[in-house]
């Protein structure tokens, strides 16, 4: 059983930075790690991929819209995945979700466990 909780969202002016956190908890005696993806749902649109990171943090992928501005990282000792968002733009406004997958994949269908989401609003 995997539970994920996002935090760190809020309001920011264009050009500012925010850091999102995804706390991952596993109610099990097993030592398991997962690939984690960040996704976002802009107003009135379907969810879209932001970034993914594999289970040991050595491999990452970014969508073209955020590449060079956002950085995904993880600290497995703290059971936390981060999304550092720099140079924010109004079009980054969305509800941001983290999700866990057994596979390193950008396909939403491979993610069975999702957080509740955190709102990010960027004003001009």
Short mmCIF file of C-alpha atoms in Angstrom, two decimals:
data_model
loop_
_atom_site.label_atom_id
_atom_site.label_comp_id
_atom_site.label_asym_id
_atom_site.label_seq_id
_atom_site.Cartn_x
_atom_site.Cartn_y
_atom_site.Cartn_z
CA UNK A 1 0.00 0.00 0.00
CA UNK A 2 1.49 3.30 -1.15
CA UNK A 3 0.26 6.71 -0.07
CA UNK A 4 1.45 10.01 -1.51
CA UNK A 5 0.82 13.53 -0.21
CA UNK A 6 1.79 16.67 -2.12
CA UNK A 7 2.64 19.97 -0.48
CA UNK A 8 4.29 23.28 -1.31
CA UNK A 9 1.81 24.68 -3.79
CA UNK A 10 0.48 28.19 -3.62
CA UNK A 11 0.55 31.55 -5.36
CA UNK A 12 3.58 33.00 -7.10
CA UNK A 13 4.37 35.83 -9.47
CA UNK A 14 5.79 35.11 -12.89
CA UNK A 15 9.53 34.55 -12.66
CA UNK A 16 9.42 33.31 -9.07
CA UNK A 17 10.14 29.82 -7.75
CA UNK A 18 8.29 27.17 -5.80
CA UNK A 19 9.32 23.75 -4.55
CA UNK A 20 6.77 20.99 -4.35
CA UNK A 21 7.23 17.97 -2.11
CA UNK A 22 5.72 14.51 -2.39
CA UNK A 23 5.83 12.48 0.80
CA UNK A 24 5.66 8.76 0.08
CA UNK A 25 4.63 6.30 2.76
CA UNK A 26 4.52 2.52 2.53
CA UNK A 27 2.65 0.54 5.17
CA UNK A 28 4.75 -2.57 4.86
CA UNK A 29 7.79 -4.27 6.28
CA UNK A 30 9.14 -4.65 2.76
CA UNK A 31 11.72 -2.24 1.42
CA UNK A 32 10.17 -1.06 -1.84
CA UNK A 33 10.89 1.93 -4.02
CA UNK A 34 8.95 3.21 -7.00
CA UNK A 35 9.34 5.42 -9.98
CA UNK A 36 7.55 8.71 -9.30
CA UNK A 37 6.02 11.11 -11.75
CA UNK A 38 4.81 14.67 -11.45
CA UNK A 39 1.73 15.49 -13.52
CA UNK A 40 -0.41 18.58 -13.75
CA UNK A 41 -3.95 19.42 -14.77
CA UNK A 42 -4.34 22.95 -16.17
CA UNK A 43 -7.81 24.49 -15.86
CA UNK A 44 -10.22 22.79 -18.24
CA UNK A 45 -7.63 20.36 -19.60
CA UNK A 46 -6.57 16.75 -19.15
CA UNK A 47 -3.59 15.80 -16.98
CA UNK A 48 -0.20 16.10 -18.62
CA UNK A 49 3.26 14.79 -17.80
CA UNK A 50 5.68 17.16 -16.09
CA UNK A 51 8.63 14.99 -15.03
CA UNK A 52 9.50 11.47 -13.93
CA UNK A 53 12.30 9.96 -11.88
CA UNK A 54 13.30 6.34 -11.50
CA UNK A 55 13.46 4.51 -8.22
CA UNK A 56 17.10 5.27 -7.43
CA UNK A 57 17.04 8.86 -8.74
CA UNK A 58 19.63 8.28 -11.46
CA UNK A 59 17.33 8.77 -14.43
CA UNK A 60 14.90 11.61 -15.13
CA UNK A 61 12.71 12.89 -17.93
CA UNK A 62 11.03 16.27 -18.48
CA UNK A 63 8.34 17.53 -20.77
CA UNK A 64 9.47 20.13 -23.29
CA UNK A 65 7.35 22.81 -21.63
CA UNK A 66 9.30 22.64 -18.34
CA UNK A 67 12.74 21.41 -19.40
CA UNK A 68 15.44 23.78 -18.19
CA UNK A 69 13.15 25.36 -15.60
CA UNK A 70 11.98 22.45 -13.42
CA UNK A 71 14.08 19.85 -11.63
CA UNK A 72 12.82 16.58 -10.18
CA UNK A 73 14.80 14.87 -7.43
CA UNK A 74 14.28 12.39 -4.65
CA UNK A 75 15.70 11.61 -1.24
CA UNK A 76 14.77 8.04 -0.47
CA UNK A 77 16.14 8.33 3.07
CA UNK A 78 13.39 10.91 3.67
CA UNK A 79 10.83 9.12 1.48
CA UNK A 80 10.31 12.35 -0.42
CA UNK A 81 10.30 13.40 -4.07
CA UNK A 82 10.72 17.07 -4.97
CA UNK A 83 9.85 19.28 -7.90
CA UNK A 84 11.84 22.50 -7.96
CA UNK A 85 10.05 24.99 -10.21
CA UNK A 86 12.00 28.04 -11.33
CA UNK A 87 11.13 30.86 -13.71
CA UNK A 88 7.43 30.19 -13.29
CA UNK A 89 5.06 31.26 -16.03
CA UNK A 90 1.31 31.88 -15.92
CA UNK A 91 0.83 28.81 -18.12
CA UNK A 92 2.29 26.69 -15.30
CA UNK A 93 -0.93 27.30 -13.36
CA UNK A 94 -2.45 23.90 -12.63
CA UNK A 95 -3.16 21.32 -9.98
CA UNK A 96 0.04 19.31 -9.57
CA UNK A 97 -0.03 15.62 -8.69
CA UNK A 98 2.64 13.10 -7.81
CA UNK A 99 2.09 9.44 -8.52
CA UNK A 100 3.97 6.18 -8.04
CA UNK A 101 4.56 3.45 -10.57
CA UNK A 102 6.33 0.11 -10.64
CA UNK A 103 7.77 1.24 -13.98
CA UNK A 104 9.76 4.22 -15.22
CA UNK A 105 7.11 5.54 -17.56
CA UNK A 106 5.44 8.72 -18.73
CA UNK A 107 2.15 6.95 -19.37
CA UNK A 108 -0.48 7.91 -16.80
CA UNK A 109 -1.98 4.44 -17.06
CA UNK A 110 1.09 2.95 -15.36
CA UNK A 111 0.55 5.01 -12.21
CA UNK A 112 -1.78 3.26 -9.77
CA UNK A 113 -1.21 5.45 -6.72
CA UNK A 114 -1.87 9.20 -6.77
CA UNK A 115 -1.70 12.04 -4.30
CA UNK A 116 -4.55 14.46 -3.74
CA UNK A 117 -2.90 17.29 -5.67
CA UNK A 118 -1.68 20.76 -4.78
CA UNK A 119 -2.73 23.97 -6.51
CA UNK A 120 -0.10 26.18 -8.14
CA UNK A 121 -1.23 29.59 -9.36
CA UNK A 122 1.14 31.89 -11.23
CA UNK A 123 0.12 35.47 -11.91
CA UNK A 124 1.57 37.95 -14.36
#
